[in-house]
Amino acid sequence: EPLSVEEKNGEIEIIWKEEPPHKSIFPVSWLLNHAYDPSPQQPEEQKILWDRAWLDAHPPKKYDIHSCPEDVWMSQLFTLGFTVLKNINPDNLDDFISSIGPIHATEYGRFGELKAMPNSTDIGQSLTGHALALHTDRCHVHEPRLVQVLYCVDNNASGGESLLVDGFRIATDFHQNHQDYFQILAKTPLQFQDFDPMRGYFFSRKTPILELDWEGKVAGIYFSRKTCNWNIPFDELEAFYEAYSAFCRYLKDPIYEYRFRLEPGDCLLAQNFRIIHGRTAYDPLSGHRHLRWATIAWDYINARQNFEMLKHLYLMEN
């Protein structure tokens, strides 16, 4: 029970009715920021849903890791779903990624390699240099939302351009023009599987292509022809195939595509739950193409951003 309450110099001073009397001092700003009714406004994640025309008018930059502040390139990662950094020394790659958030280890370890390897059954490591169709990674594993990190070690072969599309932009346009198909892809779970005889794993996961949040908005996209197994009842198959084919036509439409080349020392960070990525074919006889990849749980990056935006609510000056 308060014995007295006084406001002075931007603070509330309370003397409590206790023996001996106890005094509490609260900055008014702190009390307002922590009020529960109305609750303080939480920052909303800002997104720009882009297509090729938007990127042509607002060309993305490759940010120099040595001169660009972290908040600048991090802002692009949040708004566009991807960013490209340059001039990262391969010896510093681990330290750089770890400075953003803990590296999310997979069955490949903390890092994986994408380069031509003899007898590989993975098309990404094939000696043929075939194109990689647009996809999201690791649909077959129950994992947190991830940021894909692709670091260019070497790339002097002809071809091999990186391809990105904004899955959230495509989903928005798809919903606007094909609401029935959208609902089918959001409600029909598919079986994503990966059999790994080398490491002794058989991964299996069921999830729809379009994941919706509690507000009905698209929160994630799971698209991988490589690992997808259509375990769908026969009477639902025709309608699903129509919806799936329509969605693929959007993915293949060049109006959504961003195409660029990664050079040695470049590092692409992309939201794996939003950005659908691929690669054009390259000629392995013309040179080498070697990428190193890792993943970071998006929660850590989001938490770092939240810390910078909200720390004034929790850090009080002495």
mmCIF file of C-alpha atoms in Angstrom:
data_model
loop_
_atom_site.group_PDB
_atom_site.id
_atom_site.type_symbol
_atom_site.label_atom_id
_atom_site.label_comp_id
_atom_site.label_asym_id
_atom_site.label_seq_id
_atom_site.Cartn_x
_atom_site.Cartn_y
_atom_site.Cartn_z
ATOM 1 C CA GLU A 1 0.000 0.000 0.000
ATOM 2 C CA PRO A 2 1.515 3.371 -1.013
ATOM 3 C CA LEU A 3 2.051 5.845 1.775
ATOM 4 C CA SER A 4 2.833 8.634 -0.717
ATOM 5 C CA VAL A 5 3.247 9.048 -4.481
ATOM 6 C CA GLU A 6 5.115 11.978 -6.006
ATOM 7 C CA GLU A 7 6.140 12.844 -9.561
ATOM 8 C CA LYS A 8 9.293 14.901 -10.039
ATOM 9 C CA ASN A 9 12.016 15.223 -12.658
ATOM 10 C CA GLY A 10 10.354 12.666 -14.930
ATOM 11 C CA GLU A 11 10.191 10.007 -12.232
ATOM 12 C CA ILE A 12 7.538 8.527 -9.958
ATOM 13 C CA GLU A 13 8.640 8.184 -6.336
ATOM 14 C CA ILE A 14 6.585 5.869 -4.119
ATOM 15 C CA ILE A 15 6.969 5.540 -0.350
ATOM 16 C CA TRP A 16 5.427 2.243 0.734
ATOM 17 C CA LYS A 17 3.573 1.763 4.004
ATOM 18 C CA GLU A 18 6.040 -0.592 5.579
ATOM 19 C CA GLU A 19 8.244 -0.800 8.621
ATOM 20 C CA PRO A 20 10.805 0.439 7.947
ATOM 21 C CA PRO A 21 9.434 2.527 5.028
ATOM 22 C CA HIS A 22 10.599 1.423 1.578
ATOM 23 C CA LYS A 23 11.030 3.768 -1.410
ATOM 24 C CA SER A 24 10.725 2.871 -5.124
ATOM 25 C CA ILE A 25 11.647 5.156 -8.012
ATOM 26 C CA PHE A 26 10.423 4.508 -11.591
ATOM 27 C CA PRO A 27 11.172 6.627 -14.671
ATOM 28 C CA VAL A 28 7.867 7.692 -16.201
ATOM 29 C CA SER A 29 9.131 6.652 -19.646
ATOM 30 C CA TRP A 30 9.855 3.142 -18.383
ATOM 31 C CA LEU A 31 6.369 2.810 -16.874
ATOM 32 C CA LEU A 32 4.720 3.945 -20.105
ATOM 33 C CA ASN A 33 6.824 1.586 -22.207
ATOM 34 C CA HIS A 34 5.862 -1.335 -19.995
ATOM 35 C CA ALA A 35 2.185 -0.475 -19.598
ATOM 36 C CA TYR A 36 -0.061 -3.470 -20.282
ATOM 37 C CA ASP A 37 -3.207 -1.474 -21.132
ATOM 38 C CA PRO A 38 -2.661 -0.279 -23.745
ATOM 39 C CA SER A 39 0.357 -2.448 -24.387
ATOM 40 C CA PRO A 40 3.400 -0.808 -26.007
ATOM 41 C CA GLN A 41 3.413 -1.065 -29.786
ATOM 42 C CA GLN A 42 5.703 -3.835 -30.965
ATOM 43 C CA PRO A 43 7.679 -3.191 -34.161
ATOM 44 C CA GLU A 44 6.263 -4.918 -37.209
ATOM 45 C CA GLU A 45 8.522 -6.650 -39.691
ATOM 46 C CA GLN A 46 8.573 -4.562 -42.857
ATOM 47 C CA LYS A 47 8.506 -6.443 -46.157
ATOM 48 C CA ILE A 48 8.743 -5.338 -49.761
ATOM 49 C CA LEU A 49 7.199 -7.982 -51.997
ATOM 50 C CA TRP A 50 9.327 -7.668 -55.117
ATOM 51 C CA ASP A 51 9.385 -8.799 -58.703
ATOM 52 C CA ARG A 52 11.924 -8.177 -61.448
ATOM 53 C CA ALA A 53 10.420 -4.809 -62.405
ATOM 54 C CA TRP A 54 10.709 -3.583 -58.811
ATOM 55 C CA LEU A 55 14.332 -4.728 -58.582
ATOM 56 C CA ASP A 56 15.123 -3.125 -61.948
ATOM 57 C CA ALA A 57 13.879 0.165 -60.505
ATOM 58 C CA HIS A 58 15.630 -0.407 -57.162
ATOM 59 C CA PRO A 59 18.760 -2.476 -57.965
ATOM 60 C CA PRO A 60 20.024 -4.436 -54.938
ATOM 61 C CA LYS A 61 23.577 -3.681 -53.900
ATOM 62 C CA LYS A 62 26.399 -5.964 -52.958
ATOM 63 C CA TYR A 63 27.432 -4.541 -49.611
ATOM 64 C CA ASP A 64 31.119 -4.443 -48.715
ATOM 65 C CA ILE A 65 31.466 -6.239 -45.407
ATOM 66 C CA HIS A 66 34.343 -3.946 -44.381
ATOM 67 C CA SER A 67 32.584 -0.624 -44.915
ATOM 68 C CA CYS A 68 28.846 -1.258 -44.697
ATOM 69 C CA PRO A 69 27.192 -1.036 -41.245
ATOM 70 C CA GLU A 70 25.426 -4.209 -40.206
ATOM 71 C CA ASP A 71 22.054 -2.501 -39.835
ATOM 72 C CA VAL A 72 22.111 -1.464 -43.533
ATOM 73 C CA TRP A 73 22.520 -4.901 -45.088
ATOM 74 C CA MET A 74 20.425 -6.474 -42.322
ATOM 75 C CA SER A 75 17.575 -4.132 -43.256
ATOM 76 C CA GLN A 76 17.623 -5.484 -46.810
ATOM 77 C CA LEU A 77 17.551 -9.050 -45.497
ATOM 78 C CA PHE A 78 14.359 -8.201 -43.600
ATOM 79 C CA THR A 79 12.622 -6.206 -46.321
ATOM 80 C CA LEU A 80 13.569 -8.162 -49.468
ATOM 81 C CA GLY A 81 14.272 -11.530 -47.862
ATOM 82 C CA PHE A 82 17.868 -11.617 -49.110
ATOM 83 C CA THR A 83 21.092 -9.645 -49.202
ATOM 84 C CA VAL A 84 24.519 -10.107 -50.802
ATOM 85 C CA LEU A 85 27.781 -9.190 -49.073
ATOM 86 C CA LYS A 86 31.189 -9.020 -50.725
ATOM 87 C CA ASN A 87 34.888 -9.125 -49.841
ATOM 88 C CA ILE A 88 34.578 -11.813 -47.178
ATOM 89 C CA ASN A 89 37.789 -13.785 -46.758
ATOM 90 C CA PRO A 90 37.135 -17.554 -46.675
ATOM 91 C CA ASP A 91 39.176 -17.825 -43.486
ATOM 92 C CA ASN A 92 36.799 -15.336 -41.824
ATOM 93 C CA LEU A 93 33.554 -16.918 -42.998
ATOM 94 C CA ASP A 94 32.940 -18.931 -39.828
ATOM 95 C CA ASP A 95 33.546 -15.927 -37.575
ATOM 96 C CA PHE A 96 31.313 -13.709 -39.719
ATOM 97 C CA ILE A 97 28.354 -16.104 -39.698
ATOM 98 C CA SER A 98 28.772 -16.817 -35.988
ATOM 99 C CA SER A 99 28.696 -13.079 -35.282
ATOM 100 C CA ILE A 100 25.129 -13.019 -36.642
ATOM 101 C CA GLY A 101 23.884 -16.147 -34.917
ATOM 102 C CA PRO A 102 24.927 -19.715 -34.111
ATOM 103 C CA ILE A 103 25.493 -21.859 -37.200
ATOM 104 C CA HIS A 104 22.700 -24.414 -37.452
ATOM 105 C CA ALA A 105 24.416 -27.789 -37.844
ATOM 106 C CA THR A 106 22.869 -30.343 -40.212
ATOM 107 C CA GLU A 107 23.741 -33.906 -41.156
ATOM 108 C CA TYR A 108 26.444 -32.333 -43.373
ATOM 109 C CA GLY A 109 28.020 -30.611 -40.372
ATOM 110 C CA ARG A 110 28.292 -26.872 -39.853
ATOM 111 C CA PHE A 111 29.177 -26.318 -43.529
ATOM 112 C CA GLY A 112 28.370 -28.062 -46.779
ATOM 113 C CA GLU A 113 30.062 -27.863 -50.166
ATOM 114 C CA LEU A 114 28.490 -27.310 -53.582
ATOM 115 C CA LYS A 115 30.960 -28.248 -56.288
ATOM 116 C CA ALA A 116 31.388 -30.867 -58.980
ATOM 117 C CA MET A 117 32.253 -34.202 -57.377
ATOM 118 C CA PRO A 118 32.782 -37.581 -59.088
ATOM 119 C CA ASN A 119 30.002 -40.169 -58.594
ATOM 120 C CA SER A 120 27.790 -37.729 -56.702
ATOM 121 C CA THR A 121 24.050 -38.488 -56.824
ATOM 122 C CA ASP A 122 23.225 -34.889 -55.891
ATOM 123 C CA ILE A 123 22.508 -32.779 -58.973
ATOM 124 C CA GLY A 124 24.000 -29.777 -57.163
ATOM 125 C CA GLN A 125 27.354 -31.622 -57.109
ATOM 126 C CA SER A 126 27.049 -33.261 -60.508
ATOM 127 C CA LEU A 127 29.932 -33.146 -62.982
ATOM 128 C CA THR A 128 27.456 -32.152 -65.702
ATOM 129 C CA GLY A 129 26.726 -28.638 -64.357
ATOM 130 C CA HIS A 130 22.984 -28.994 -64.949
ATOM 131 C CA ALA A 131 20.644 -26.168 -63.978
ATOM 132 C CA LEU A 132 18.982 -26.345 -60.572
ATOM 133 C CA ALA A 133 15.234 -25.723 -60.685
ATOM 134 C CA LEU A 134 13.776 -23.233 -58.227
ATOM 135 C CA HIS A 135 13.327 -24.743 -54.783
ATOM 136 C CA THR A 136 13.561 -24.220 -51.050
ATOM 137 C CA ASP A 137 15.996 -26.339 -49.061
ATOM 138 C CA ARG A 138 15.406 -28.913 -46.337
ATOM 139 C CA CYS A 139 11.653 -29.296 -46.746
ATOM 140 C CA HIS A 140 12.040 -32.890 -45.518
ATOM 141 C CA VAL A 141 13.316 -31.980 -42.024
ATOM 142 C CA HIS A 142 11.468 -30.574 -39.000
ATOM 143 C CA GLU A 143 13.630 -27.531 -38.367
ATOM 144 C CA PRO A 144 13.184 -23.888 -37.395
ATOM 145 C CA ARG A 145 12.853 -21.307 -40.142
ATOM 146 C CA LEU A 146 16.311 -20.901 -41.618
ATOM 147 C CA VAL A 147 18.449 -18.352 -43.399
ATOM 148 C CA GLN A 148 20.474 -19.967 -46.161
ATOM 149 C CA VAL A 149 24.075 -18.748 -46.402
ATOM 150 C CA LEU A 150 25.779 -19.360 -49.762
ATOM 151 C CA TYR A 151 29.427 -18.293 -49.923
ATOM 152 C CA CYS A 152 31.287 -18.225 -53.234
ATOM 153 C CA VAL A 153 34.734 -19.802 -52.923
ATOM 154 C CA ASP A 154 35.392 -19.946 -56.665
ATOM 155 C CA ASN A 155 33.351 -19.209 -59.788
ATOM 156 C CA ASN A 156 35.255 -18.876 -63.053
ATOM 157 C CA ALA A 157 33.089 -21.226 -65.131
ATOM 158 C CA SER A 158 30.748 -19.907 -67.808
ATOM 159 C CA GLY A 159 27.122 -19.881 -66.699
ATOM 160 C CA GLY A 160 26.044 -20.764 -63.179
ATOM 161 C CA GLU A 161 24.067 -17.622 -62.402
ATOM 162 C CA SER A 162 22.073 -17.557 -59.176
ATOM 163 C CA LEU A 163 18.280 -17.291 -59.448
ATOM 164 C CA LEU A 164 15.956 -15.889 -56.777
ATOM 165 C CA VAL A 165 12.216 -15.288 -56.694
ATOM 166 C CA ASP A 166 10.161 -13.785 -53.871
ATOM 167 C CA GLY A 167 7.892 -16.613 -52.814
ATOM 168 C CA PHE A 168 5.712 -14.277 -50.751
ATOM 169 C CA ARG A 169 5.130 -12.012 -53.775
ATOM 170 C CA ILE A 170 4.212 -14.997 -55.931
ATOM 171 C CA ALA A 171 1.898 -16.338 -53.225
ATOM 172 C CA THR A 172 0.196 -12.934 -52.958
ATOM 173 C CA ASP A 173 -0.431 -12.736 -56.702
ATOM 174 C CA PHE A 174 -1.442 -16.395 -56.814
ATOM 175 C CA HIS A 175 -4.000 -15.857 -54.041
ATOM 176 C CA GLN A 176 -5.423 -12.805 -55.776
ATOM 177 C CA ASN A 177 -5.961 -14.654 -59.058
ATOM 178 C CA HIS A 178 -6.575 -18.243 -57.898
ATOM 179 C CA GLN A 179 -8.141 -18.288 -54.448
ATOM 180 C CA ASP A 180 -9.400 -21.870 -54.768
ATOM 181 C CA TYR A 181 -5.993 -23.150 -55.880
ATOM 182 C CA PHE A 182 -4.329 -21.165 -53.079
ATOM 183 C CA GLN A 183 -6.492 -22.900 -50.472
ATOM 184 C CA ILE A 184 -5.680 -26.315 -51.936
ATOM 185 C CA LEU A 185 -1.922 -25.702 -51.677
ATOM 186 C CA ALA A 186 -2.338 -24.303 -48.149
ATOM 187 C CA LYS A 187 -4.432 -27.225 -46.859
ATOM 188 C CA THR A 188 -3.001 -30.275 -48.648
ATOM 189 C CA PRO A 189 -0.020 -31.751 -46.813
ATOM 190 C CA LEU A 190 2.686 -33.294 -48.982
ATOM 191 C CA GLN A 191 5.249 -35.892 -47.965
ATOM 192 C CA PHE A 192 8.812 -34.600 -48.289
ATOM 193 C CA GLN A 193 11.424 -37.355 -47.987
ATOM 194 C CA ASP A 194 15.172 -37.795 -48.291
ATOM 195 C CA PHE A 195 16.987 -41.132 -48.187
ATOM 196 C CA ASP A 196 20.644 -40.741 -47.210
ATOM 197 C CA PRO A 197 22.436 -44.109 -47.408
ATOM 198 C CA MET A 198 25.858 -42.534 -46.813
ATOM 199 C CA ARG A 199 24.922 -41.241 -43.357
ATOM 200 C CA GLY A 200 22.165 -43.734 -42.559
ATOM 201 C CA TYR A 201 19.214 -41.324 -42.440
ATOM 202 C CA PHE A 202 15.744 -41.409 -43.927
ATOM 203 C CA PHE A 203 14.052 -38.057 -43.347
ATOM 204 C CA SER A 204 10.303 -37.655 -43.731
ATOM 205 C CA ARG A 205 8.031 -34.704 -43.088
ATOM 206 C CA LYS A 206 4.485 -33.714 -44.002
ATOM 207 C CA THR A 207 3.689 -30.071 -44.717
ATOM 208 C CA PRO A 208 1.686 -28.064 -47.264
ATOM 209 C CA ILE A 209 3.505 -26.040 -49.914
ATOM 210 C CA LEU A 210 2.011 -22.862 -48.440
ATOM 211 C CA GLU A 211 2.226 -22.488 -44.654
ATOM 212 C CA LEU A 212 -0.202 -19.956 -43.161
ATOM 213 C CA ASP A 213 0.079 -18.181 -39.805
ATOM 214 C CA TRP A 214 -2.797 -17.655 -37.365
ATOM 215 C CA GLU A 215 -3.947 -14.609 -39.348
ATOM 216 C CA GLY A 216 -4.149 -16.611 -42.564
ATOM 217 C CA LYS A 217 -1.070 -14.937 -44.081
ATOM 218 C CA VAL A 218 1.689 -16.895 -45.814
ATOM 219 C CA ALA A 219 4.463 -17.550 -43.299
ATOM 220 C CA GLY A 220 6.510 -20.118 -45.202
ATOM 221 C CA ILE A 221 6.872 -21.873 -48.539
ATOM 222 C CA TYR A 222 8.041 -25.466 -48.941
ATOM 223 C CA PHE A 223 8.784 -26.307 -52.549
ATOM 224 C CA SER A 224 11.153 -29.065 -53.645
ATOM 225 C CA ARG A 225 10.538 -31.397 -56.562
ATOM 226 C CA LYS A 226 13.604 -33.373 -55.515
ATOM 227 C CA THR A 227 12.236 -34.489 -52.138
ATOM 228 C CA CYS A 228 8.458 -34.228 -52.692
ATOM 229 C CA ASN A 229 6.321 -37.366 -52.693
ATOM 230 C CA TRP A 230 2.667 -36.847 -53.651
ATOM 231 C CA ASN A 231 0.961 -39.127 -51.155
ATOM 232 C CA ILE A 232 -2.508 -37.724 -51.924
ATOM 233 C CA PRO A 233 -5.855 -39.558 -52.026
ATOM 234 C CA PHE A 234 -6.891 -40.333 -55.592
ATOM 235 C CA ASP A 235 -10.104 -38.299 -55.486
ATOM 236 C CA GLU A 236 -8.109 -35.178 -54.472
ATOM 237 C CA LEU A 237 -5.249 -35.638 -56.923
ATOM 238 C CA GLU A 238 -6.713 -33.953 -60.008
ATOM 239 C CA ALA A 239 -7.651 -30.747 -58.184
ATOM 240 C CA PHE A 240 -4.265 -30.644 -56.465
ATOM 241 C CA TYR A 241 -2.401 -31.158 -59.739
ATOM 242 C CA GLU A 242 -4.293 -28.252 -61.319
ATOM 243 C CA ALA A 243 -3.386 -26.007 -58.369
ATOM 244 C CA TYR A 244 0.231 -27.185 -58.351
ATOM 245 C CA SER A 245 0.632 -26.670 -62.104
ATOM 246 C CA ALA A 246 -0.802 -23.171 -61.870
ATOM 247 C CA PHE A 247 1.622 -22.321 -59.041
ATOM 248 C CA CYS A 248 4.560 -23.668 -61.082
ATOM 249 C CA ARG A 249 3.615 -21.391 -63.974
ATOM 250 C CA TYR A 250 4.047 -18.439 -61.617
ATOM 251 C CA LEU A 251 7.441 -19.737 -60.490
ATOM 252 C CA LYS A 252 8.615 -20.075 -64.081
ATOM 253 C CA ASP A 253 7.389 -16.639 -65.132
ATOM 254 C CA PRO A 254 10.490 -14.467 -65.748
ATOM 255 C CA ILE A 255 8.679 -11.358 -64.466
ATOM 256 C CA TYR A 256 9.428 -12.594 -60.927
ATOM 257 C CA GLU A 257 13.044 -13.650 -61.454
ATOM 258 C CA TYR A 258 16.198 -11.991 -60.132
ATOM 259 C CA ARG A 259 19.332 -13.305 -61.804
ATOM 260 C CA PHE A 260 22.884 -12.415 -60.751
ATOM 261 C CA ARG A 261 26.363 -13.876 -60.501
ATOM 262 C CA LEU A 262 28.207 -14.661 -57.297
ATOM 263 C CA GLU A 263 31.890 -13.795 -57.417
ATOM 264 C CA PRO A 264 34.626 -15.168 -55.109
ATOM 265 C CA GLY A 265 34.241 -13.578 -51.688
ATOM 266 C CA ASP A 266 30.500 -12.917 -52.173
ATOM 267 C CA CYS A 267 28.041 -14.241 -49.620
ATOM 268 C CA LEU A 268 24.296 -14.560 -50.199
ATOM 269 C CA LEU A 269 21.978 -14.619 -47.194
ATOM 270 C CA ALA A 270 18.382 -15.563 -48.023
ATOM 271 C CA GLN A 271 15.300 -16.431 -46.000
ATOM 272 C CA ASN A 272 14.808 -20.077 -46.924
ATOM 273 C CA PHE A 273 11.133 -19.899 -45.918
ATOM 274 C CA ARG A 274 10.449 -16.994 -48.323
ATOM 275 C CA ILE A 275 13.057 -16.862 -51.099
ATOM 276 C CA ILE A 276 12.912 -19.681 -53.659
ATOM 277 C CA HIS A 277 16.289 -20.144 -55.299
ATOM 278 C CA GLY A 278 17.950 -21.980 -58.153
ATOM 279 C CA ARG A 279 20.860 -21.883 -60.586
ATOM 280 C CA THR A 280 21.368 -21.732 -64.321
ATOM 281 C CA ALA A 281 23.452 -24.440 -65.974
ATOM 282 C CA TYR A 282 27.202 -23.975 -66.188
ATOM 283 C CA ASP A 283 29.980 -25.545 -68.217
ATOM 284 C CA PRO A 284 32.270 -27.496 -65.849
ATOM 285 C CA LEU A 285 34.896 -27.762 -68.605
ATOM 286 C CA SER A 286 35.237 -23.967 -68.719
ATOM 287 C CA GLY A 287 36.277 -23.544 -65.085
ATOM 288 C CA HIS A 288 35.386 -24.227 -61.460
ATOM 289 C CA ARG A 289 32.270 -23.332 -59.478
ATOM 290 C CA HIS A 290 32.501 -23.910 -55.751
ATOM 291 C CA LEU A 291 30.041 -22.632 -53.140
ATOM 292 C CA ARG A 292 30.078 -23.271 -49.396
ATOM 293 C CA TRP A 293 26.795 -23.218 -47.531
ATOM 294 C CA ALA A 294 25.579 -22.971 -43.975
ATOM 295 C CA THR A 295 22.328 -22.119 -42.219
ATOM 296 C CA ILE A 296 21.284 -19.899 -39.317
ATOM 297 C CA ALA A 297 17.983 -20.146 -37.472
ATOM 298 C CA TRP A 298 15.940 -17.055 -38.377
ATOM 299 C CA ASP A 299 14.898 -16.672 -34.726
ATOM 300 C CA TYR A 300 18.425 -15.530 -33.834
ATOM 301 C CA ILE A 301 18.541 -12.885 -36.564
ATOM 302 C CA ASN A 302 15.042 -11.706 -35.715
ATOM 303 C CA ALA A 303 15.952 -11.590 -32.023
ATOM 304 C CA ARG A 304 19.036 -9.472 -32.763
ATOM 305 C CA GLN A 305 16.874 -7.001 -34.690
ATOM 306 C CA ASN A 306 14.284 -6.941 -31.904
ATOM 307 C CA PHE A 307 17.018 -6.286 -29.351
ATOM 308 C CA GLU A 308 18.214 -3.190 -31.190
ATOM 309 C CA MET A 309 14.667 -1.864 -31.578
ATOM 310 C CA LEU A 310 13.407 -2.653 -28.079
ATOM 311 C CA LYS A 311 16.423 -2.475 -25.773
ATOM 312 C CA HIS A 312 15.359 0.996 -24.577
ATOM 313 C CA LEU A 313 12.356 -0.705 -22.942
ATOM 314 C CA TYR A 314 14.468 -3.083 -20.906
ATOM 315 C CA LEU A 315 17.787 -1.357 -20.274
ATOM 316 C CA MET A 316 17.398 1.301 -17.606
ATOM 317 C CA GLU A 317 20.142 3.774 -16.842
ATOM 318 C CA ASN A 318 21.473 3.603 -13.318
#
